[in-house]
Coordinates of C-alpha atoms in Angstrom, one line a residue:
X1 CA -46.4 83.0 204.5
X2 CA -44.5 85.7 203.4
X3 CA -44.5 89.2 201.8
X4 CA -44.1 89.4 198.1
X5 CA -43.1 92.9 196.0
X6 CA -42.3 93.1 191.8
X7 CA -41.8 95.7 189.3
X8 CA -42.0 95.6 185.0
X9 CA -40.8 98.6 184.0
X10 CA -39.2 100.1 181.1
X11 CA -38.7 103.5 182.5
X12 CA -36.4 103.0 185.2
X13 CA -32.8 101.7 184.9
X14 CA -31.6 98.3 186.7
X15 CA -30.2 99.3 189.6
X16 CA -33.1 101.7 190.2
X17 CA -35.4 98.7 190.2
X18 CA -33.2 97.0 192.5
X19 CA -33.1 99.7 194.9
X20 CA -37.2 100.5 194.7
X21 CA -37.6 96.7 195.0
X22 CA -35.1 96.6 198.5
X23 CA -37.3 99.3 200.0
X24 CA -40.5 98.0 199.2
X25 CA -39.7 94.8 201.0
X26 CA -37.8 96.3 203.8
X27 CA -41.0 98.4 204.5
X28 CA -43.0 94.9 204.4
X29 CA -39.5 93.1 206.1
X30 CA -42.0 92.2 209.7
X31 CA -44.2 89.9 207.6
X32 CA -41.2 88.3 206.3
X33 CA -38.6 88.4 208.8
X34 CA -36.7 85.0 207.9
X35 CA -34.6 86.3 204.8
X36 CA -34.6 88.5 201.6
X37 CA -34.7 87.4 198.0
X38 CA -33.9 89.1 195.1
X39 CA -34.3 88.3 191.2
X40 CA -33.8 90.6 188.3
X41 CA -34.9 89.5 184.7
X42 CA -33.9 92.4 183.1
X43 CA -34.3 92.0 179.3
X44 CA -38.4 91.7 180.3
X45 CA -37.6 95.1 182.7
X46 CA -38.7 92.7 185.6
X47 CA -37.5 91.8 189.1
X48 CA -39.2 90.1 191.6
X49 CA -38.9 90.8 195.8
X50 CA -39.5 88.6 198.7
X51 CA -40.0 88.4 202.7
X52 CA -40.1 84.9 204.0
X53 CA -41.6 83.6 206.6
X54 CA -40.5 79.8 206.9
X55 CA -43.1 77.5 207.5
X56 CA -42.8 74.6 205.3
X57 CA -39.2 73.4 203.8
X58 CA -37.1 76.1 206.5
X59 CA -33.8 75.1 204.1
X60 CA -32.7 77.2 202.2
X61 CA -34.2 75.5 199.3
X62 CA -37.5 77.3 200.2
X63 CA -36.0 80.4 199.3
X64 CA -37.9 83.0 197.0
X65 CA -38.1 84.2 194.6
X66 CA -37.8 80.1 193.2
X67 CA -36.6 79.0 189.7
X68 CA -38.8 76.1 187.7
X69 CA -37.1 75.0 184.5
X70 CA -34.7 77.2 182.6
X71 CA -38.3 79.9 182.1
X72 CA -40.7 79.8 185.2
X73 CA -40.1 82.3 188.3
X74 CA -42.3 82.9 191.4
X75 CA -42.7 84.9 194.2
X76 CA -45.3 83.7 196.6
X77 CA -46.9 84.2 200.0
X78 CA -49.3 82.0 201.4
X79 CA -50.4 78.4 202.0
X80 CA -51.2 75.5 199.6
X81 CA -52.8 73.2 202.1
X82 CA -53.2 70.2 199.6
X83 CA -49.9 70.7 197.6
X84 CA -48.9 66.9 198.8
X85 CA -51.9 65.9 196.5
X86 CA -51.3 67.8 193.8
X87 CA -47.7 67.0 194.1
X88 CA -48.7 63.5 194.0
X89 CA -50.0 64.1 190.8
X90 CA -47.1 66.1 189.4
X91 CA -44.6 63.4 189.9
X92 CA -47.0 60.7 188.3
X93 CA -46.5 62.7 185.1
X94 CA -43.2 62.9 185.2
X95 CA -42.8 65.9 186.7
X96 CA -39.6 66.4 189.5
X97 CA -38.9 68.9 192.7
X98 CA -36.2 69.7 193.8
X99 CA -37.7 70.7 197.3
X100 CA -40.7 69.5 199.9
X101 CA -42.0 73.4 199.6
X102 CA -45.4 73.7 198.2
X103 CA -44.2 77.1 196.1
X104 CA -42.7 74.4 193.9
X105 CA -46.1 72.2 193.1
X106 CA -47.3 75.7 192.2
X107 CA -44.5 75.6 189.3
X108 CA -44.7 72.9 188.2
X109 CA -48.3 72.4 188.3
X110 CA -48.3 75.7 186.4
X111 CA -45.9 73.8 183.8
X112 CA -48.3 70.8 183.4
X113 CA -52.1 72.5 183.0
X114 CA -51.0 76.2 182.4
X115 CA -54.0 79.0 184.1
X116 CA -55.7 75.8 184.5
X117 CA -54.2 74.7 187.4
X118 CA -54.5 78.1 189.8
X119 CA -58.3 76.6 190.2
X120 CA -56.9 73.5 192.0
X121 CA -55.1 75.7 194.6
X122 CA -56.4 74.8 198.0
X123 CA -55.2 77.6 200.4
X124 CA -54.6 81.5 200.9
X125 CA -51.8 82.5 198.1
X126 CA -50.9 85.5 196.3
X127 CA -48.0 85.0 193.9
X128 CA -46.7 86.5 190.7
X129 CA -45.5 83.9 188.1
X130 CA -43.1 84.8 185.0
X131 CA -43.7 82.7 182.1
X132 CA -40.1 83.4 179.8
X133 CA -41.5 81.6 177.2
X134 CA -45.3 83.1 177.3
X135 CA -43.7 86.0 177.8
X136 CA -46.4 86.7 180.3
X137 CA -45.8 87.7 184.3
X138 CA -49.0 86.6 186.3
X139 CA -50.6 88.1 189.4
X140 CA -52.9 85.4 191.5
X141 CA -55.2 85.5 194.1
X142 CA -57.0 83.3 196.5
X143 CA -60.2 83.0 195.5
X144 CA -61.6 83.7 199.1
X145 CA -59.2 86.6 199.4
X146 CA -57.5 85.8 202.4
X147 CA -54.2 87.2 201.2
X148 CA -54.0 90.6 200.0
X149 CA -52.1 92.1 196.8
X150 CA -51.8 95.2 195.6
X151 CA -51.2 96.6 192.4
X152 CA -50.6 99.4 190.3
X153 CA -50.2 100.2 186.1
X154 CA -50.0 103.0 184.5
X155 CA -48.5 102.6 180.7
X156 CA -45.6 100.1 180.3
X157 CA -45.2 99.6 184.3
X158 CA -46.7 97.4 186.4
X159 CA -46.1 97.4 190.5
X160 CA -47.3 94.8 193.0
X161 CA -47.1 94.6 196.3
X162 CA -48.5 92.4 199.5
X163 CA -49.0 96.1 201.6
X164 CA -49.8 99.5 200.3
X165 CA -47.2 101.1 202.4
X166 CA -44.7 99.6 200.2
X167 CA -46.0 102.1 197.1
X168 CA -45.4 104.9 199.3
X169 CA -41.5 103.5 200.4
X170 CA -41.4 103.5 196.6
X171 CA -42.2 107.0 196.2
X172 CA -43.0 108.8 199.5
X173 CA -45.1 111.4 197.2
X174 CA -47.4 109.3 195.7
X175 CA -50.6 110.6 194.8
X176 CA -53.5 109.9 197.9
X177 CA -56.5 108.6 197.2
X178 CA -59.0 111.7 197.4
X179 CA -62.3 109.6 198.0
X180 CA -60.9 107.1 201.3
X181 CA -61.7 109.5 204.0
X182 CA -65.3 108.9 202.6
X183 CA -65.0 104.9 202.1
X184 CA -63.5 105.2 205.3
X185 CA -66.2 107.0 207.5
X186 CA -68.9 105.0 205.6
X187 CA -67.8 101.6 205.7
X188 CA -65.4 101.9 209.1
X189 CA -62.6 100.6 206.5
X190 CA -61.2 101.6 202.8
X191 CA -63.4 98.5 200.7
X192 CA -61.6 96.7 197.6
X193 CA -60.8 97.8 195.3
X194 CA -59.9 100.9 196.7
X195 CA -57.3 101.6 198.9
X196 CA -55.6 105.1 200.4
X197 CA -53.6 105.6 197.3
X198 CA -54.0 106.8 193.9
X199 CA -54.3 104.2 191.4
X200 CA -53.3 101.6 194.1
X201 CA -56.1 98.5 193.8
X202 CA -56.7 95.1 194.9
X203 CA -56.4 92.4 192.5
X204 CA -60.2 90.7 192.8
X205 CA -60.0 87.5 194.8
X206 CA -60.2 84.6 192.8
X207 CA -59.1 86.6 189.6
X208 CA -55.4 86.8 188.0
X209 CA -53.7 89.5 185.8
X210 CA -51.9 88.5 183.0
X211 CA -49.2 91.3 181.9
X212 CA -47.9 90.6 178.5
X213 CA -43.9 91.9 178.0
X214 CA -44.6 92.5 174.3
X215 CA -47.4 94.2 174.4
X216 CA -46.8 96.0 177.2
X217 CA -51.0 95.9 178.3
X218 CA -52.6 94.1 181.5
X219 CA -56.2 92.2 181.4
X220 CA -57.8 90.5 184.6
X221 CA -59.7 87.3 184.1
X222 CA -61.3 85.3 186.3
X223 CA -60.4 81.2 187.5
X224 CA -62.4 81.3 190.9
X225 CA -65.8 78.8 190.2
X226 CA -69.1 81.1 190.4
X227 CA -71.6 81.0 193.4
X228 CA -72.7 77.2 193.1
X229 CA -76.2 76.1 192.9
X230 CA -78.4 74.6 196.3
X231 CA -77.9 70.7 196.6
X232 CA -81.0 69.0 197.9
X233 CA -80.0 67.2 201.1
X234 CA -81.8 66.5 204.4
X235 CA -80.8 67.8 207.7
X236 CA -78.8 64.8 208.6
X237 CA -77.5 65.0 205.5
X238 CA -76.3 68.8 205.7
X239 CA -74.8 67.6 209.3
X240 CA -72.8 64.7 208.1
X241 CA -71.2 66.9 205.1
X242 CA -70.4 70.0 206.9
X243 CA -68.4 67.9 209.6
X244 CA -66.8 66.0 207.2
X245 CA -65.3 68.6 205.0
X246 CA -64.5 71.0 208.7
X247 CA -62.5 67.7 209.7
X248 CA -60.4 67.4 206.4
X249 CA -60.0 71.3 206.6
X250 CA -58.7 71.8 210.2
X251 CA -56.1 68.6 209.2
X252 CA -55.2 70.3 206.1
X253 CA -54.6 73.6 208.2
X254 CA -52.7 71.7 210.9
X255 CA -49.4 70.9 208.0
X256 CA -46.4 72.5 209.3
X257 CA -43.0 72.4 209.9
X258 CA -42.5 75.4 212.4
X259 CA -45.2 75.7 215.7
X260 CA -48.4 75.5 215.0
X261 CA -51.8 76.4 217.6
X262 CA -55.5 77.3 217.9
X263 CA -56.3 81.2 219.0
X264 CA -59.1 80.3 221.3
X265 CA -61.5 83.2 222.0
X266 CA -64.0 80.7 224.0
X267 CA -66.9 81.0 221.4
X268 CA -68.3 78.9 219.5
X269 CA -65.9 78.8 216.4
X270 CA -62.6 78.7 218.1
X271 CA -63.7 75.9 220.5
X272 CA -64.9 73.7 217.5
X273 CA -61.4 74.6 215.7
X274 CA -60.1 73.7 219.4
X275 CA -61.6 70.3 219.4
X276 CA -61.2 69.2 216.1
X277 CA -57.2 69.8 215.9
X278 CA -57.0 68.1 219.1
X279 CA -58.7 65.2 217.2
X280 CA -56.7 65.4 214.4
X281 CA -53.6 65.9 215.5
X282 CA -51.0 63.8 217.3
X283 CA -48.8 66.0 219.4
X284 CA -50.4 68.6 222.4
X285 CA -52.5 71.6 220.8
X286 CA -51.1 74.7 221.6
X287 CA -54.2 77.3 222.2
X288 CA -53.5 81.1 222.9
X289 CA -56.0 83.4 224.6
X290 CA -56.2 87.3 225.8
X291 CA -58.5 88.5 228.1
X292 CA -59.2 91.8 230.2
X293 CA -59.5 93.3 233.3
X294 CA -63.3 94.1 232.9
X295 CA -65.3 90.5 233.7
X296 CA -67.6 91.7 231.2
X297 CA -65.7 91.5 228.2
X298 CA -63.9 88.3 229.4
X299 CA -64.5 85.2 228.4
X300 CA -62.0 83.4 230.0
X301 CA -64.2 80.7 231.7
X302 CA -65.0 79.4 228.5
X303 CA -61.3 79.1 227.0
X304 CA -60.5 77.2 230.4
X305 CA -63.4 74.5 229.2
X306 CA -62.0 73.7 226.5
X307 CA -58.5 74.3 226.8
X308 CA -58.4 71.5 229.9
X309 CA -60.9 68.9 227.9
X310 CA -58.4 68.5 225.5
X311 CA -55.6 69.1 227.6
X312 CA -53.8 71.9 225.8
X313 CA -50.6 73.6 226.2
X314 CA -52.8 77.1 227.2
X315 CA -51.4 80.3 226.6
X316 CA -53.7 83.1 228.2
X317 CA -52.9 86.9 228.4
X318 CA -54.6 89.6 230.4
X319 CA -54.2 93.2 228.5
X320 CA -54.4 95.9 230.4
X321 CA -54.6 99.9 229.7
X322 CA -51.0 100.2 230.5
X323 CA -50.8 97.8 227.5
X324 CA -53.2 99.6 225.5
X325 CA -50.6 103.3 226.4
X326 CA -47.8 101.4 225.7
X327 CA -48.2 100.2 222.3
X328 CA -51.2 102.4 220.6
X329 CA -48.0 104.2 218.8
X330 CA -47.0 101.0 217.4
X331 CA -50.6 99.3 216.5
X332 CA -51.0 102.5 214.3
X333 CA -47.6 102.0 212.6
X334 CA -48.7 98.2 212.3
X335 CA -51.9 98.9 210.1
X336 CA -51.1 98.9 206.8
X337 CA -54.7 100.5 206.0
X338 CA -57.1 102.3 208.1
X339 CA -59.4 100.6 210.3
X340 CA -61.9 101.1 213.0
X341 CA -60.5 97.3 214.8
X342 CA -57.3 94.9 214.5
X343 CA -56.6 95.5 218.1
X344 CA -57.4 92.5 219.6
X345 CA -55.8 90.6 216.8
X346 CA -52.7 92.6 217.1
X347 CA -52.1 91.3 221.0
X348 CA -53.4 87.9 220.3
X349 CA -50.6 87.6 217.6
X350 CA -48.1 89.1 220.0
X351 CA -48.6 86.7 222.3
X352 CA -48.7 84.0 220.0
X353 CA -45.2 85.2 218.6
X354 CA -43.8 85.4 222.4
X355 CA -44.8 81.9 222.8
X356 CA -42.7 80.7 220.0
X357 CA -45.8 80.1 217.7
X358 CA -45.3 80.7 214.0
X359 CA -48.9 79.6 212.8
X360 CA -52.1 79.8 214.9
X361 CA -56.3 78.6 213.5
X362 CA -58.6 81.6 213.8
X363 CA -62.1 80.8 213.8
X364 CA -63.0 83.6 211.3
X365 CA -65.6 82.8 208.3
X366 CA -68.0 80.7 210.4
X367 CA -70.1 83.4 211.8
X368 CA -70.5 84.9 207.5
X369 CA -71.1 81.1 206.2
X370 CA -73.6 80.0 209.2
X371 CA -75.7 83.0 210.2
X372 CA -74.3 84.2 213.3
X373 CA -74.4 87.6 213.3
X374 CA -77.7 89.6 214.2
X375 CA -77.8 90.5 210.6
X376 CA -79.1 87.9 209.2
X377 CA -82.3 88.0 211.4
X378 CA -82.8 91.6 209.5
X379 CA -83.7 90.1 206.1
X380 CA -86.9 90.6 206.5
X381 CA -86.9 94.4 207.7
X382 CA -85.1 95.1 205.2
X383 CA -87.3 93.8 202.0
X384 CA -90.4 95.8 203.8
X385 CA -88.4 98.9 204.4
X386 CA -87.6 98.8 200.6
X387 CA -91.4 99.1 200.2
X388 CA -91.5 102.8 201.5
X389 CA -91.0 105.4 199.1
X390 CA -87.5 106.5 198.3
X391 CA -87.9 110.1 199.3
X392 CA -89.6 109.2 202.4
X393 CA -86.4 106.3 203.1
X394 CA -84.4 109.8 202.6
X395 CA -85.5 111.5 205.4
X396 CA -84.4 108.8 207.9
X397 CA -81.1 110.8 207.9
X398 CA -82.6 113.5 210.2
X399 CA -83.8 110.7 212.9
X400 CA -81.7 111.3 216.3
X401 CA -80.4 107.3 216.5
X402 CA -77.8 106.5 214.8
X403 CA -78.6 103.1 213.8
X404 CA -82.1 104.7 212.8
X405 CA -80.1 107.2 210.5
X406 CA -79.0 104.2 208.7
X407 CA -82.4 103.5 207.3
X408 CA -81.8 106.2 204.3
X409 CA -79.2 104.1 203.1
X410 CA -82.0 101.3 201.9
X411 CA -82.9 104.6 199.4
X412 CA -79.7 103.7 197.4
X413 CA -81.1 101.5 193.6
X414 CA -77.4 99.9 194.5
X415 CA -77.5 96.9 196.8
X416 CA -74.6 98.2 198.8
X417 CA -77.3 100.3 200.5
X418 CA -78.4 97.4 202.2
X419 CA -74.9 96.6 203.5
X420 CA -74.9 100.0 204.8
X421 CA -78.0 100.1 206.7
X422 CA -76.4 96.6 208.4
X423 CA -73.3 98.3 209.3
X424 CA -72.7 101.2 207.7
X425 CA -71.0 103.9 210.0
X426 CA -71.7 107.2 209.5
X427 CA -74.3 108.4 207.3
X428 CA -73.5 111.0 204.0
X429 CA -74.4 114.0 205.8
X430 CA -72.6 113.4 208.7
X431 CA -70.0 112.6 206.6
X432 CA -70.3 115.4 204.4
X433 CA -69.8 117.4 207.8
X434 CA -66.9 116.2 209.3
X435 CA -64.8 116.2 205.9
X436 CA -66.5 119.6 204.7
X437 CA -67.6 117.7 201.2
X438 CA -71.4 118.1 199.4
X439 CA -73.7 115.8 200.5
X440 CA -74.5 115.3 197.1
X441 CA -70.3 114.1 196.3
X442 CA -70.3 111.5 199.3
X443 CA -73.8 110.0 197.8
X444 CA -72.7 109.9 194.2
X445 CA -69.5 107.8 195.6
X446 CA -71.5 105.3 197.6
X447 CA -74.2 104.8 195.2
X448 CA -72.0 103.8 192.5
X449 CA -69.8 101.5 194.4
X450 CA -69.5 98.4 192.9
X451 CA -70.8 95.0 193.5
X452 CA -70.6 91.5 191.8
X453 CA -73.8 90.7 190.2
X454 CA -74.2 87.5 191.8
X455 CA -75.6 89.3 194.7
X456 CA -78.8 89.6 192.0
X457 CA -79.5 85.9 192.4
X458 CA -79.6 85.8 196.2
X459 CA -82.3 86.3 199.0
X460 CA -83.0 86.0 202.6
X461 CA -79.9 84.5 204.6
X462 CA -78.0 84.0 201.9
X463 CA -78.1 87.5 200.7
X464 CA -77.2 88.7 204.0
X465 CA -74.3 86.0 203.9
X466 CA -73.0 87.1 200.7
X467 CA -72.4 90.8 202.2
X468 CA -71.1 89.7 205.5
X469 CA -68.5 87.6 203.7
X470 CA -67.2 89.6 200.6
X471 CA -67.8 93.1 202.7
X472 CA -67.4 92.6 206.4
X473 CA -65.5 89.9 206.3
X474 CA -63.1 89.9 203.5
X475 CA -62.3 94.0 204.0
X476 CA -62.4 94.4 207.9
X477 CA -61.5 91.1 209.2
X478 CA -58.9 89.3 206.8
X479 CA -57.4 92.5 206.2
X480 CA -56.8 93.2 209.6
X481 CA -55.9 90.1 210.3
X482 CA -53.1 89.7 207.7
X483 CA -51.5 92.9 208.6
X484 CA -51.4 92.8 213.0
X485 CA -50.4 89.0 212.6
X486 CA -47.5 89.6 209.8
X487 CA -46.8 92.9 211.8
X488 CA -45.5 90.2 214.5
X489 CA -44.4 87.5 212.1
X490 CA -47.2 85.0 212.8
X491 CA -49.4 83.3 210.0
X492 CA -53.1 83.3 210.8
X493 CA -54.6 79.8 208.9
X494 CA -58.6 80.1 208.7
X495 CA -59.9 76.9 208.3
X496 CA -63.4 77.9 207.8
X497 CA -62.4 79.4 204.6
X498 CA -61.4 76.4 203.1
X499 CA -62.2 76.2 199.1
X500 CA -64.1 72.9 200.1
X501 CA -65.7 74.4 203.1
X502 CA -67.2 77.1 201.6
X503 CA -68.8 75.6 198.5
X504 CA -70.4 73.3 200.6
X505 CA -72.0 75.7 202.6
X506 CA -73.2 77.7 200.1
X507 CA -74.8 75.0 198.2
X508 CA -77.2 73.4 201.1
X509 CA -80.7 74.9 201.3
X510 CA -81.3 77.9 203.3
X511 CA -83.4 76.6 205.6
X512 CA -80.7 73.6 206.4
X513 CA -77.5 76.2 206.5
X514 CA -79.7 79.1 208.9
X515 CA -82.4 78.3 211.6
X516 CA -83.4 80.9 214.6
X517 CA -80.9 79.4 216.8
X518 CA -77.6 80.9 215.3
X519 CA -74.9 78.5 213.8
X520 CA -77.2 75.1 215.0
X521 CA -76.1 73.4 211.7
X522 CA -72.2 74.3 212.7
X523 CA -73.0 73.1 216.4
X524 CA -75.0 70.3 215.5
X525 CA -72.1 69.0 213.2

């Protein structure tokens, strides 16, 4: 896990690159804090940047950006949980490494199958590839989106970065965004592709951009498989497979050379996670916890269950105010965009970092793949909510409840209106109010944001599943996730977002994959 940064451009001179590229990656240097790396390719006007965080290969022959051949560079951050297989593979061919790092497969199987291969990735990754020969520089992405990048062209330049703060340590006076206060207020975050700067987007999950050097023009295409079709299987049946493919996930997750353990909140996910790496893994799980002072928001009963069945090294934390005074400054600096949480996930990393933990399993993605949120028992208000007239589903903005407010969002012909009446924050006039915008303006914005059209095909559950997991989820949670556990130097692995996971999931019948009871297929498995 590391933090990656690149420039292509024609405008600025070598050593101007160089010195742009240095800042970018010392502004990014806490999610990478185990070396620098460097690598100019200037007759294509490109140099790569890199922040490592060693977790597999800690030799120096893991060090980024990494040659392949006499043509192929990379800079990469992230995890490749099945790069032995693939590896495997490689060498079968004919193909040699001259390192146990997984950035290499990623070369090399680049080498073999070309674009091809990104599909086979099974992991969190975001990595630029240069292709001498091609003449072709790559930006990839997870196709879950669990690791962010950033990007920016305008003509002949492209930037890239793994944080938006690093386009600002590149030019302190770029351009704001003038529309993220009203993402912001809406949503309670800035949603992809938009972030607080001008022109600054994230690449789609699951997508890649190809930048061709003669040329000089970018296109994004698409590797990620599209949302797969219902299998017909039983309930034992839907059991059997979703345990299977958690077990092979959480061993996958569990590959490390550095310190590895569970964060262990005492719900249902994190216990599971808990239990399973205890199973699969030889040595003594390290599980971290924090708490509070207030026996109400504590859970720490739980996390004692579990942590002394499987006889874990337990880490557990109590914050307190003091704690909250003490670092608010810092948790602020920490955020790379803004968000209305992260906190707890900023002092969970902390203490895992304290502990000597480089890696920890969060239990995030269950909850969106499983139906356990209170969404998803909302389906069915909101299909005979849509039945009211529009002008009438209007007026709900004047109602005194806030969550009642929300109810004029469901007048919006986009589906992102539905999302919004879910968890939208605060509604367009009240946004219009506090930022002293029309009405009219903040509407226009939201009603035109866009959404994947394979939110058409869905219904029920697994409607309100596809918007808890490419909204909430991937824009609130792994976002700030990525930045408060990088801000302390920690990878967060999420083994419920495995590839293999997932797509199982979302092809077993609705009624097997939701019931009233919430996550009783997860529980049962």
């Amino acid at each position: 896990m590391c933090r990656i940064a690149g420039i292509i451009s024609n405008k600025l001179t070598e050593l101007q690159v160089q010195e742009s590229l240095q800042l970018m990656c010392d502004v990014m240097h806490k999610g990478g804090p185990d070396g620098f790396g460097y690598q100019a390719i200037p007759h294509f006007n490109l140099a790569f940047g890199h922040r490592r965080l060693s977790l597999i290969d800690l030799s120096e022959n893991g060090k980024q950006p990494m040659q392949y051949g006499a043509h192929l560079w990379i800079t990469f951050n992230g995890e490749i949980y099945n790069y032995q297989e693939l590896k495997a593979d490689l060498i079968s061919k004919g193909f040699t490494f001259q390192n146990q790092t997984d950035t290499e497969v990623i070369l090399a199987g680049y080498e073999a199958y070309g674009t091809d291969f990104f599909k086979e990735l099974k992991g969190m990754f975001a990595f630029s590839l240069f292709d001498e020969k091609a003449r072709q520089t790559f930006l990839v992405r997870d196709e879950l989106g669990i690791k962010p990048l950033y990007y920016h062209t305008k003509s002949s330049e492209l930037y890239f970065a793994s944080e938006v703060k690093a386009f600002k340590a590149f030019d302190p006076n770029w351009k704001e965004n003038k529309d993220w206060p009203i993402y912001f207020l809406s949503f309670g975050f800035v949603p992809e592709p938009y972030t607080t700067l001008e022109g600054v987007y994230n690449l789609p999950k699951g997508h890649y951009l190809i930048w061709d050097h003669v040329k000089q023009q970018s296109k994004i295409q698409k590797f990620a498989a599209s949302y797969p079709a219902t299998k017909n299987m039983d309930e034992a049946e839907a059991v059997i497979d979703t345990k299977t493919n958690l077990d092979k996930a959480v061993k996958r997750h569990l590959i490390s050379d550095a310190p590895i353990g569970v964060f262990l909140s005492g719900g249902i996910d994190s216990s599971l996670l808990s239990l399973i790496a205890n199973e699969q893994n030889a040595q003594t799980i390290n599980t971290v916890s924090i708490n509070f002072n207030e026996p109400e928001f504590s859970e720490q009963h739980y996390q004692e269950i579990i942590a002394e069945q499987i006889q874990s090294k337990h880490i557990s934390y109590t914050v307190t105010a003091k704690d909250f005074e003490e670092n608010i400054a810092q948790i602020f600096q920490d955020m790379d965009q803004p968000s209305n949480d992260g906190i707890n996930s900023w002092f969970v990393n902390k203490v895992a970092k304290e502990n000597g933990l480089k890696a920890v399993l969060s239990g995030i993605g269950a909850d969106e793949l499983f139906g356990g949120y209170p969404s998803f028992k909302r389906h069915s208000i909101i299909k005979a909510l849509q039945k009211t007239p529009r002008f009438i589903l209007r007026l709900a903005k004047y109602l005194p409840n806030d969550k009642l407010k929300r109810i004029s969002f469901l007048a919006y012909q986009n589906p992102i209106g539905e999302y919004l009446f879910l968890r939208g924050f605060y509604t367009p006039n009240v946004v219009s109010q506090l930022l002293g915008v029309s009405e009219k303006q903040v509407q226009k914005i939201l009603s035109k944001y866009p959404l994947d059209k394979e939110i058409d095909k869905l219904a029920a559950e697994d409607r309100i599943s596809w918007f808890e997991t490419n909204i909430y989820m991937q824009n609130q949670l792994l976002k700030d996730t990525d930045y408060m556990s990088m801000a302390h130097g920690v990878e967060v692995r999420v083994p419920f977002l495995d590839q293999d996971v997932v797509a199982a999931a979302q092809q077993l019948p609705t009624k097997s994959r939701f019931s009233q009871q919430p996550k009783s297929l997860l529980i049962a498995a």
